PDB file of C-alpha atoms in Angstrom:
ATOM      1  CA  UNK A1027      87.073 110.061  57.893  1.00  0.00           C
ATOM      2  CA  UNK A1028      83.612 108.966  57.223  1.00  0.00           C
ATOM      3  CA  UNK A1029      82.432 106.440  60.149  1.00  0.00           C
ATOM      4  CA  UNK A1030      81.807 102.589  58.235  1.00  0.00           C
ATOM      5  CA  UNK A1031      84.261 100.594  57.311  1.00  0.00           C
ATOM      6  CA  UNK A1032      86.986 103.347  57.167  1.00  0.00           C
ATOM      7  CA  UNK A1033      85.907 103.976  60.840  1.00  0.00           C
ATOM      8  CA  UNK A1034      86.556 100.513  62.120  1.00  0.00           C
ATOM      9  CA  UNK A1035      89.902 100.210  60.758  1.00  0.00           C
ATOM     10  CA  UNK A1036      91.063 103.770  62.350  1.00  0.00           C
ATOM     11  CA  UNK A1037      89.652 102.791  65.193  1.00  0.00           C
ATOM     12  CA  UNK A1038      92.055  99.866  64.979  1.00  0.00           C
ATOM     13  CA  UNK A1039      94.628 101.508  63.809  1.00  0.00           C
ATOM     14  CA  UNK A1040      95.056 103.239  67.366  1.00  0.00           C
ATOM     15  CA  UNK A1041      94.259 100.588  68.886  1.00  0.00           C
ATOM     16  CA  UNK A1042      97.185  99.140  68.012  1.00  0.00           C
ATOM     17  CA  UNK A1043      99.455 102.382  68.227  1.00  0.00           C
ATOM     18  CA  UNK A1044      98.776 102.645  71.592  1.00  0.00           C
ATOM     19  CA  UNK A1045      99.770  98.660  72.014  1.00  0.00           C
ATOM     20  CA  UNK A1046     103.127 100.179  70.172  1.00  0.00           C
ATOM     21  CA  UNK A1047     104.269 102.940  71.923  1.00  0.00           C
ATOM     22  CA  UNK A1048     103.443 101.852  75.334  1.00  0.00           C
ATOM     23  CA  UNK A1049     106.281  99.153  75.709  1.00  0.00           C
ATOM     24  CA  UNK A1050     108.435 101.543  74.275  1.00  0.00           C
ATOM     25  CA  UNK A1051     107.973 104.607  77.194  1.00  0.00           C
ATOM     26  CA  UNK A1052     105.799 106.757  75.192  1.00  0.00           C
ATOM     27  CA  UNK A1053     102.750 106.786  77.946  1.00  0.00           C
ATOM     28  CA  UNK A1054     101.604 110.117  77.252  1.00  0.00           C
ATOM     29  CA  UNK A1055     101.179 109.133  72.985  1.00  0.00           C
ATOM     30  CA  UNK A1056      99.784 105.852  73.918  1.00  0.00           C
ATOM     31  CA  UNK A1057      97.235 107.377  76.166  1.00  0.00           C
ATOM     32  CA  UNK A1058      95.976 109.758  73.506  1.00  0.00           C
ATOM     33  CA  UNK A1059      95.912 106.595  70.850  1.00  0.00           C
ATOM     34  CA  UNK A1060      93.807 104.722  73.413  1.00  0.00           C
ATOM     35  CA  UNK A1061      91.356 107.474  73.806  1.00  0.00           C
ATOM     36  CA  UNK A1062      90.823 108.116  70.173  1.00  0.00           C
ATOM     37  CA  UNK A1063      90.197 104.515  69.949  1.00  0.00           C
ATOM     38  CA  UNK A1064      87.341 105.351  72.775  1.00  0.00           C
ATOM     39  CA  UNK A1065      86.137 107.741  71.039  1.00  0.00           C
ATOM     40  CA  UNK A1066      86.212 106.262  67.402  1.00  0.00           C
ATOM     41  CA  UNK A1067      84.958 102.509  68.954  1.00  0.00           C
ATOM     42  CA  UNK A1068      82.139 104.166  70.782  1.00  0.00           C
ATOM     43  CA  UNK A1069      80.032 105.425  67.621  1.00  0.00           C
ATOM     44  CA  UNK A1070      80.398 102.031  65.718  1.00  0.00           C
ATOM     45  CA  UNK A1071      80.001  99.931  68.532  1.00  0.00           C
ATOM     46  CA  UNK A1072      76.838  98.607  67.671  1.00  0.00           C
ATOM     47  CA  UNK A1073      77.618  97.235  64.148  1.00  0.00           C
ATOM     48  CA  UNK A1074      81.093  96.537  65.097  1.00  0.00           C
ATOM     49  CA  UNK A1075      82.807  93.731  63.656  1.00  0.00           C
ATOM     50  CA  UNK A1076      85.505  90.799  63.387  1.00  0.00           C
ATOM     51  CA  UNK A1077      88.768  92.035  65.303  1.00  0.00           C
ATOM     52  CA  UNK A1078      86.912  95.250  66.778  1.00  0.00           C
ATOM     53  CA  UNK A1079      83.949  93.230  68.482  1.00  0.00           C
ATOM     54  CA  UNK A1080      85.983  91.083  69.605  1.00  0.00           C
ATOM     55  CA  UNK A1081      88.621  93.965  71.188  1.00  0.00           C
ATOM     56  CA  UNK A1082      85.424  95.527  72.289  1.00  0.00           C
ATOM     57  CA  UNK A1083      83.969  92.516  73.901  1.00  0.00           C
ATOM     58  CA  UNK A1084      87.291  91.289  75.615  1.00  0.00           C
ATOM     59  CA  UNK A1085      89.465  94.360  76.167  1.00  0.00           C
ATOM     60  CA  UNK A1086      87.777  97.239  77.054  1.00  0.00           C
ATOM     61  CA  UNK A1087      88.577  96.722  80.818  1.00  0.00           C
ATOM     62  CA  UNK A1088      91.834  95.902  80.376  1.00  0.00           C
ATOM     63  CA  UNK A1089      92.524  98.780  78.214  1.00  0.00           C
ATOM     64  CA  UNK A1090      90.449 101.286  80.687  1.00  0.00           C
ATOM     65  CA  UNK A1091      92.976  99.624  83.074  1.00  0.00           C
ATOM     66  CA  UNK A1092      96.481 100.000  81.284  1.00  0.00           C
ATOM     67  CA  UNK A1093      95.494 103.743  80.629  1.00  0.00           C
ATOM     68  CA  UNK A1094      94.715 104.155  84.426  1.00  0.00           C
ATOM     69  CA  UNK A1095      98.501 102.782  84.959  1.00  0.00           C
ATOM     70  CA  UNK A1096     100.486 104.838  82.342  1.00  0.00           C
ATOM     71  CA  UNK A1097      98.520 107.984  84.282  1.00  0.00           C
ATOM     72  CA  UNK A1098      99.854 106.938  87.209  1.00  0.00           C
ATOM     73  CA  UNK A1099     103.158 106.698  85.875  1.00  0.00           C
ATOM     74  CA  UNK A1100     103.046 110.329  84.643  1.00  0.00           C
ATOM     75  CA  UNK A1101     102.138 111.395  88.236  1.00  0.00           C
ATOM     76  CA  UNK A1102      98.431 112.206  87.145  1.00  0.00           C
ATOM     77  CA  UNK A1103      96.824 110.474  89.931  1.00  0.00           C
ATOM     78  CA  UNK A1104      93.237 112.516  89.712  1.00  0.00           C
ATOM     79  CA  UNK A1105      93.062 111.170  86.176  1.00  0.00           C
ATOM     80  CA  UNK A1106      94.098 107.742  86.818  1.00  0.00           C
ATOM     81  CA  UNK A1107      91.456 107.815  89.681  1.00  0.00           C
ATOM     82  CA  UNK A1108      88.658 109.110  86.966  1.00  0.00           C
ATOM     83  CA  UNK A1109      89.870 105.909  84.580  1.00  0.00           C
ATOM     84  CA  UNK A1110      89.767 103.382  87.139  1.00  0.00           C
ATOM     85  CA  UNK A1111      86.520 103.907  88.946  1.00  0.00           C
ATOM     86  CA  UNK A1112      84.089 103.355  86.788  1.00  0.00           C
ATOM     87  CA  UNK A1113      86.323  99.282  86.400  1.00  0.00           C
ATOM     88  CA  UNK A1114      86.137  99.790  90.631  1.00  0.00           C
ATOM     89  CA  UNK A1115      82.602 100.104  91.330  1.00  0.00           C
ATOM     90  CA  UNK A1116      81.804  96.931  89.050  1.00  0.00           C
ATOM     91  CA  UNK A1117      84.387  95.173  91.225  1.00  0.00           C
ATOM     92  CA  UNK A1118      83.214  95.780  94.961  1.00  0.00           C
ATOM     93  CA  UNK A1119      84.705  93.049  96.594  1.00  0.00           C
ATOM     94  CA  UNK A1120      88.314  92.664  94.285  1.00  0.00           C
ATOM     95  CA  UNK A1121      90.553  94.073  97.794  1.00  0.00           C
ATOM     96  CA  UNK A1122      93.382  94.463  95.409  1.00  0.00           C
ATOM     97  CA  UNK A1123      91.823  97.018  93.193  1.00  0.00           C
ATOM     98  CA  UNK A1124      89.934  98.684  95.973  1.00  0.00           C
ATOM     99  CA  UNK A1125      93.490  99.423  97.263  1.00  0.00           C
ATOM    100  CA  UNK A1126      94.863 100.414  94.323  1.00  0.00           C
ATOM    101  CA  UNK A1127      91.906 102.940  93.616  1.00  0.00           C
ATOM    102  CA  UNK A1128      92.142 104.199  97.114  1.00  0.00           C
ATOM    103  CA  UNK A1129      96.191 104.788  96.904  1.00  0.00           C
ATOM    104  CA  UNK A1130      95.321 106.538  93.670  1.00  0.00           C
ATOM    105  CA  UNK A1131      93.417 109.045  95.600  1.00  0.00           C
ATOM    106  CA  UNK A1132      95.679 109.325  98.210  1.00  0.00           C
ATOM    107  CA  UNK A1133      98.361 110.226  96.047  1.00  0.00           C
ATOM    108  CA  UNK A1134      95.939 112.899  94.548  1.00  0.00           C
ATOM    109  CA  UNK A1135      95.711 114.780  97.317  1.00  0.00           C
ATOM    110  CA  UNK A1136      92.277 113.327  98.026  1.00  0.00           C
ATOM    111  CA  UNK A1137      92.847 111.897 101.751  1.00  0.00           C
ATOM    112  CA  UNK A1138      88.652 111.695 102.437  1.00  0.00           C
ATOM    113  CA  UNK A1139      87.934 110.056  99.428  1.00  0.00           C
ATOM    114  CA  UNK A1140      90.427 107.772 100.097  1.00  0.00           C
ATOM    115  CA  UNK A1141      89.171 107.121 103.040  1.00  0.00           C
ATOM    116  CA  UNK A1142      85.297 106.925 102.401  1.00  0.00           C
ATOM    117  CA  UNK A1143      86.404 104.237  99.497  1.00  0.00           C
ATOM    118  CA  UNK A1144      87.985 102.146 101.607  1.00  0.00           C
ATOM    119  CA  UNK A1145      84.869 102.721 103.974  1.00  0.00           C
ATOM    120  CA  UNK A1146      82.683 100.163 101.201  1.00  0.00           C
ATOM    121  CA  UNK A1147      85.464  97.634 101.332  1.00  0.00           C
ATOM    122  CA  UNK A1148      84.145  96.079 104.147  1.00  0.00           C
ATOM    123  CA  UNK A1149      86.955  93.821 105.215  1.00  0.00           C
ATOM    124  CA  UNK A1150      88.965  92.890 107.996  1.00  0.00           C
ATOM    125  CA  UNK A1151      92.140  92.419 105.684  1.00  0.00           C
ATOM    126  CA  UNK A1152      95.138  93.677 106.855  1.00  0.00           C
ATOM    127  CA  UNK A1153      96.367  95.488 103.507  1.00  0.00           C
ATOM    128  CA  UNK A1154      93.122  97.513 104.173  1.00  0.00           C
ATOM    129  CA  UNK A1155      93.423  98.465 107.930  1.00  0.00           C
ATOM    130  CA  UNK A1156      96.576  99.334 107.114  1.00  0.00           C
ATOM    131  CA  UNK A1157      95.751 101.845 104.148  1.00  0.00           C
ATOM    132  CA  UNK A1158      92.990 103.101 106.396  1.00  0.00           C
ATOM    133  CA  UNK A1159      95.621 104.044 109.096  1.00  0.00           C
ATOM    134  CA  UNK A1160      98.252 105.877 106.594  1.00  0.00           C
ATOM    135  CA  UNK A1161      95.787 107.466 104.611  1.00  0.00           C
ATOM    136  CA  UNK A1162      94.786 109.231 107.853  1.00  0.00           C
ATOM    137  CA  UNK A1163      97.992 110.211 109.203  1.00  0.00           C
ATOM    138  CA  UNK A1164      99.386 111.296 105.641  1.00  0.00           C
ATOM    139  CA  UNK A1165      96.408 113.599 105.977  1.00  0.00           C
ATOM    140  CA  UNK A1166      97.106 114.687 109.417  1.00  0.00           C
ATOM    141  CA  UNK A1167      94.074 112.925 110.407  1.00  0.00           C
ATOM    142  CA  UNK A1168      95.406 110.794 113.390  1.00  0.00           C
ATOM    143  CA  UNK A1169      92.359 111.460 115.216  1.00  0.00           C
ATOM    144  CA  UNK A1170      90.252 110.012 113.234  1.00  0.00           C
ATOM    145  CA  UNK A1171      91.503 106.256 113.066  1.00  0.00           C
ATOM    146  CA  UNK A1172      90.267 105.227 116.134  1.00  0.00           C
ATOM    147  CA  UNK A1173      86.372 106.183 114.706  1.00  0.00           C
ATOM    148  CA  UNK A1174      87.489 104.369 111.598  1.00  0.00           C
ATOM    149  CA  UNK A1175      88.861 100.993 113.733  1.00  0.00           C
ATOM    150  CA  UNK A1176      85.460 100.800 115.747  1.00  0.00           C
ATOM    151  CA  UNK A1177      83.670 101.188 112.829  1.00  0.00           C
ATOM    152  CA  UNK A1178      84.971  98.119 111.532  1.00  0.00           C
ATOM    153  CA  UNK A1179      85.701  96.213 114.560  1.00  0.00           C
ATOM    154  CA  UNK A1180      81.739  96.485 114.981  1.00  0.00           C
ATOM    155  CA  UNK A1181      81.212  95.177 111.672  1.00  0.00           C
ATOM    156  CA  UNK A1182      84.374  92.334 112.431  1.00  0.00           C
ATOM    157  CA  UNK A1183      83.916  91.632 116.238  1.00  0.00           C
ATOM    158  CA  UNK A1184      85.546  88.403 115.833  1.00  0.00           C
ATOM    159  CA  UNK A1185      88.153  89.976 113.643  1.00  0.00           C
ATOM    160  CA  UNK A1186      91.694  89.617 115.662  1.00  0.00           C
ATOM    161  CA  UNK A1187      93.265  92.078 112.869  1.00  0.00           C
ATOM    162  CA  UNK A1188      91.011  95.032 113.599  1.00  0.00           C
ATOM    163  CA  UNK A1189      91.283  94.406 117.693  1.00  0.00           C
ATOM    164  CA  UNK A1190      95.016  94.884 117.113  1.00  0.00           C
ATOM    165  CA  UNK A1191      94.651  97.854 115.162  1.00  0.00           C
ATOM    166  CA  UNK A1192      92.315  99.082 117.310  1.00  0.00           C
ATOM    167  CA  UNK A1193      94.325  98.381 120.799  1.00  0.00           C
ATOM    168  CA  UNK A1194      97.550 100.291 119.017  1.00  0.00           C
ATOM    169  CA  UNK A1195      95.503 103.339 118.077  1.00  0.00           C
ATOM    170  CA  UNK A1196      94.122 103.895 121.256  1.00  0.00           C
ATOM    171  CA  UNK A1197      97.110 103.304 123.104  1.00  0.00           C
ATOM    172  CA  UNK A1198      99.435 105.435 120.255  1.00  0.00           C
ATOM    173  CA  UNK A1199      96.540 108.165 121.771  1.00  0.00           C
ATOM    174  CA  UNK A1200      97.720 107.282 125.249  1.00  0.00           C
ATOM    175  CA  UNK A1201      93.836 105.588 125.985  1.00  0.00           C
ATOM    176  CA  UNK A1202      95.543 102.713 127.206  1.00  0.00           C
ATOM    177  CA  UNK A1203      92.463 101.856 129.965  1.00  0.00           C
ATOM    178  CA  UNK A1204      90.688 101.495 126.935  1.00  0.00           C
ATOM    179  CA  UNK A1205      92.438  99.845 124.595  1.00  0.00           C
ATOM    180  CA  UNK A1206      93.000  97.269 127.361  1.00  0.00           C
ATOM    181  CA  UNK A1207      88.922  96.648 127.815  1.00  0.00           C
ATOM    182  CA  UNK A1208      88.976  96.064 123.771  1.00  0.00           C
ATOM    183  CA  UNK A1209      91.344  93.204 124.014  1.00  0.00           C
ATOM    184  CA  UNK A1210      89.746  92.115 127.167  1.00  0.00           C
ATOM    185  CA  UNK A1211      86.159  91.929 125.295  1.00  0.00           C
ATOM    186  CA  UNK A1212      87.653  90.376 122.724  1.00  0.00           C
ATOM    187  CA  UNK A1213      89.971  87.406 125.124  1.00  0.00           C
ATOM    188  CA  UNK A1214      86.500  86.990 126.809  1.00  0.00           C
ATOM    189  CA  UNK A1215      84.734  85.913 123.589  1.00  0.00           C
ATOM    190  CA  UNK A1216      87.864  83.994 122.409  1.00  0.00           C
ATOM    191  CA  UNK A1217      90.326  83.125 125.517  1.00  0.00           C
ATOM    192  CA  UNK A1218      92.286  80.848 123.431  1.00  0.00           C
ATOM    193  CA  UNK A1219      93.883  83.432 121.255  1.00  0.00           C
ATOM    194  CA  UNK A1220      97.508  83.559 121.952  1.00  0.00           C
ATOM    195  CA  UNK A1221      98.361  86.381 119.713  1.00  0.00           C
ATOM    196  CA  UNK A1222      96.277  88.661 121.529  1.00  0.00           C
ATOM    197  CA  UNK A1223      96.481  87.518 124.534  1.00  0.00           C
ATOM    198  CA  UNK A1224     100.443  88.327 124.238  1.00  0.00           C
ATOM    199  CA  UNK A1225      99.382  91.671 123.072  1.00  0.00           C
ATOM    200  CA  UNK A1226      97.217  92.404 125.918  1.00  0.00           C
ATOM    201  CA  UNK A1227     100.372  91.021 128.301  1.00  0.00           C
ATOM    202  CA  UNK A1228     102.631  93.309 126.547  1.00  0.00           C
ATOM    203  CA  UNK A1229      99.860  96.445 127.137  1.00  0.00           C
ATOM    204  CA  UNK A1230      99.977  95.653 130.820  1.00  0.00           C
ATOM    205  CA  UNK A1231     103.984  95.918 130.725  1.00  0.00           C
ATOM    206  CA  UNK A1232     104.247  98.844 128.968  1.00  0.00           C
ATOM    207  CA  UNK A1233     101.791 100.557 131.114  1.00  0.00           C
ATOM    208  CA  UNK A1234     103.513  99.204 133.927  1.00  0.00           C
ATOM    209  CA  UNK A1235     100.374  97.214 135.503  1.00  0.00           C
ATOM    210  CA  UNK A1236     103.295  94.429 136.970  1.00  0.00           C
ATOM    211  CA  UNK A1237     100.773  92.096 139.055  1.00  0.00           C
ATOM    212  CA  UNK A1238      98.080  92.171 136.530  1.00  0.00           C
ATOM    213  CA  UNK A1239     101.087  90.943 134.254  1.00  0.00           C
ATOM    214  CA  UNK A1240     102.160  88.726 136.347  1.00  0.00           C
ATOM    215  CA  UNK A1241      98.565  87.434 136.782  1.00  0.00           C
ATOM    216  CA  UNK A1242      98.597  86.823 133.160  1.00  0.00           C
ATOM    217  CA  UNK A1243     101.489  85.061 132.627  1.00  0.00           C
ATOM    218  CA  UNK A1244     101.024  82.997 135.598  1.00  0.00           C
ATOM    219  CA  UNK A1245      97.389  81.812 133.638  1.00  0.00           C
ATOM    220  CA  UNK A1246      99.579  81.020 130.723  1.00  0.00           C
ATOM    221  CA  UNK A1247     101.885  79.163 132.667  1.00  0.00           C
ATOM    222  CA  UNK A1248      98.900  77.252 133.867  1.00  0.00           C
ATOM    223  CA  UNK A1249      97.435  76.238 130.816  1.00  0.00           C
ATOM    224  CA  UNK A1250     100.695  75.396 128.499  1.00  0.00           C
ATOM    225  CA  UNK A1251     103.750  75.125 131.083  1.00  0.00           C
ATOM    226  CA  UNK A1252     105.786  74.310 128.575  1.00  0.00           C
ATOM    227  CA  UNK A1253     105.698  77.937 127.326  1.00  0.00           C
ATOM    228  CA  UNK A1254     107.556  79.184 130.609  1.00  0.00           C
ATOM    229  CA  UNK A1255     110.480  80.676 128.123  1.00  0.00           C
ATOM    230  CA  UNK A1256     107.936  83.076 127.066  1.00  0.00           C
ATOM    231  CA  UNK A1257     107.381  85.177 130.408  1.00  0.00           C
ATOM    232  CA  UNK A1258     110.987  85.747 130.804  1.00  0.00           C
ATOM    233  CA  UNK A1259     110.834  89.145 129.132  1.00  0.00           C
ATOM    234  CA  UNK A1260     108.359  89.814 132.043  1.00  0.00           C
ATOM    235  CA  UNK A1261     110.424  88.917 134.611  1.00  0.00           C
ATOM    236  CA  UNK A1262     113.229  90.696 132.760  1.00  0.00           C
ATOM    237  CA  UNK A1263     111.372  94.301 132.779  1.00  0.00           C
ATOM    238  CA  UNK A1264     110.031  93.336 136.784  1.00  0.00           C
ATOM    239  CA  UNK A1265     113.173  92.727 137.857  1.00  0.00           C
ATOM    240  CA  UNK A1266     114.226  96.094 136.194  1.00  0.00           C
ATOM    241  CA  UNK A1267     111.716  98.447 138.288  1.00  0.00           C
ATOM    242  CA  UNK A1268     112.462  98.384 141.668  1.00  0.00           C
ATOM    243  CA  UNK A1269     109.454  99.978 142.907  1.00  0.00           C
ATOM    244  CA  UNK A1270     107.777  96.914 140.813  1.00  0.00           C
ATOM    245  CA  UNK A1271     109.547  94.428 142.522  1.00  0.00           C
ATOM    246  CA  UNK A1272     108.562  95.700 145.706  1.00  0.00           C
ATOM    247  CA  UNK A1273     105.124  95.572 144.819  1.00  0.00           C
ATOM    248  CA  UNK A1274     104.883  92.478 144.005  1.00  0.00           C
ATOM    249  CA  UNK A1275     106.991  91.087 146.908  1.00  0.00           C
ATOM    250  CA  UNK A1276     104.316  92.698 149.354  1.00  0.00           C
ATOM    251  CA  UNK A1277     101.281  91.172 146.929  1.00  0.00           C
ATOM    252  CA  UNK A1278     102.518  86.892 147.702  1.00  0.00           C
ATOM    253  CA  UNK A1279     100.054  86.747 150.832  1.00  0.00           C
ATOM    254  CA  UNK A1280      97.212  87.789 148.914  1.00  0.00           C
ATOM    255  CA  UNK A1281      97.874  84.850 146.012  1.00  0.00           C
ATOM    256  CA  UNK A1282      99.185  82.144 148.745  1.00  0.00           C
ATOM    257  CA  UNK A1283      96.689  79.541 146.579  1.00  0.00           C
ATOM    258  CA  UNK A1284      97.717  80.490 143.545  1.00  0.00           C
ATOM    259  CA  UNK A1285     101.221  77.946 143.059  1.00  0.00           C
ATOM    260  CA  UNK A1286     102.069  79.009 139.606  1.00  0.00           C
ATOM    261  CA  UNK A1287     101.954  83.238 140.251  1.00  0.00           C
ATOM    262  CA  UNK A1288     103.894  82.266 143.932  1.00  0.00           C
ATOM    263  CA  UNK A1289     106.376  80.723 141.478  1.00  0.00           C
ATOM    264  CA  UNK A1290     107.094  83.877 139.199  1.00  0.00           C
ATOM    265  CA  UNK A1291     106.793  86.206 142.513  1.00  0.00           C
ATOM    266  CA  UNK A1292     109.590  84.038 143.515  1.00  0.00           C
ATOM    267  CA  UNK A1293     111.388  84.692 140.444  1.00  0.00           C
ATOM    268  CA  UNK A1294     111.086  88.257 140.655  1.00  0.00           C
ATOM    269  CA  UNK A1295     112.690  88.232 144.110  1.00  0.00           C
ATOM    270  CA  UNK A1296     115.608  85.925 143.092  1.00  0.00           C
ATOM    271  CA  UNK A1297     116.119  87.614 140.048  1.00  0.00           C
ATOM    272  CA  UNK A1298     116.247  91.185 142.132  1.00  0.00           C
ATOM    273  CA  UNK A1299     118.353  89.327 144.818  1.00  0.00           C
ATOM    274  CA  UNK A1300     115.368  89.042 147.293  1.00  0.00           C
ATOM    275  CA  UNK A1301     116.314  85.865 148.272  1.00  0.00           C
ATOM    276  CA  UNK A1302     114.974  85.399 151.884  1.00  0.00           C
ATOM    277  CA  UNK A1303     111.475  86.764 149.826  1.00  0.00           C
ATOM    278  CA  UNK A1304     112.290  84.249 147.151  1.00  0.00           C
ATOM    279  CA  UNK A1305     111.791  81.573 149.324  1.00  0.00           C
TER     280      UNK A1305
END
């Protein structure tokens, strides 16, 4: 077909093809109709008129972007990947597409990629940190997310997302001392943050640190008494370790000035039927 006006309509002609058979399930026929149109659109683009300039001006994303999603219906991840990032690298701070580009990859088999897009999203969001994480143990990278997590909480230090990340991943690599000075940084920079403050309490009972939980919940009890009902699952997991309880028994004569830890000591020993200790 010679390229003029002859060109323009064929190149609208599979334009609208592809429109066609892609609501109908034919992906792989409305993929090639949207690539000839590429290819036909891109040598008349400059004298380009009417209904094609217009496609052109206000559609080429969007059609760079359907393509990129009937690929990834077909299973042709790599591909998709190839469509979509030339759209992702004019879009550096759209989280959503970032994502999508960076599952792409993952599903292609291409776990560092993956990884080193997410890398320039430089975001504390938790759809990210989360990607980050699986992308790295999908690849049998596990290692590697706690580099990843400091990497960002330096760029975030307020971030309370990325501490949390960060405290798991250190403790899920049994680097609990660790993970316990992050969240302590972090309470000492912010001490009014009760979400990780409550993590920090629950990394104390897990690792079994009783008095230093105790401690804790006794400075909650302190500053919001009304919040009393939330130390009970301390006491609860005290009262179940005997060689806890007795620990913190023989600790009251070191915190005689401190009323509000006396009063959960004095739980602990009720609760484990201490009650000469209780009183």
């Amino acid at each position: 077909m010679e390229f003029g006006e002859d060109a323009e309509v064929a190149a609208l002609v599979h334009f609208h093809l592809a429109e066609m058979l892609s609501p109908e399930g034919y992906l792989s026929a409305a993929i090639e109709q949207y690539e000839s149109f590429g290819r036909v659109s891109a040598k008349i683009t400059p004298t380009a008129k009417g209904e094609l300039a217009s496609l052109l001006a206000t559609r080429r994303g969007s059609m760079e972007q359907a393509k990129a999603e009937m690929l990834e219906k077909l299973g042709r991840y790599e591909d998709a990947a190839v469509v979509l990032r030339p759209i992702v690298e004019k879009a550096p701070s759209d989280v959503t597409l970032q994502v999508h580009y960076a599952n792409l990859l993952l599903k292609a088999n291409r776990p560092d990629q993956a990884a080193s897009a997410l890398a320039n999203l430089q975001t504390d969001d938790e759809q990210v940190l989360d990607l980050l994480v699986d992308i790295r143990q999908k690849a049998g990278q596990s290692e590697l997310i706690v580099g990843d997590l400091r990497a960002r909480a330096k760029a975030h230090p307020q971030s309370a997302n990325v501490t949390n990340r960060l405290a798991k991943a250190l403790v899920d690599h049994e680097r609990n001392d660790e993970a316990y000075a992050i969240l302590a940084d972090f309470l000492a920079r912010n001490p009014d943050h009760a979400a990780i403050r409550q993590i920090q309490l629950d990394l104390l009972v897990r690792t079994k640190r009783w008095n230093e939980a105790l401690r804790l919940s006794a400075e909650k009890l302190r500053s919001e008494p009304a919040r009393e009902q939330e130390v009970e699952s301390i006491i609860e997991a005290v009262r179940a370790t005997p060689d806890a309880v007795e620990g913190i028994i023989a600790s009251a004569n070191a915190v005689l000035s401190d009323t509000f830890y006396l009063y959960l000591i004095g739980r602990v020993a009720a609760d484990a039927q201490r009650f000469d200790d209780a009183e």
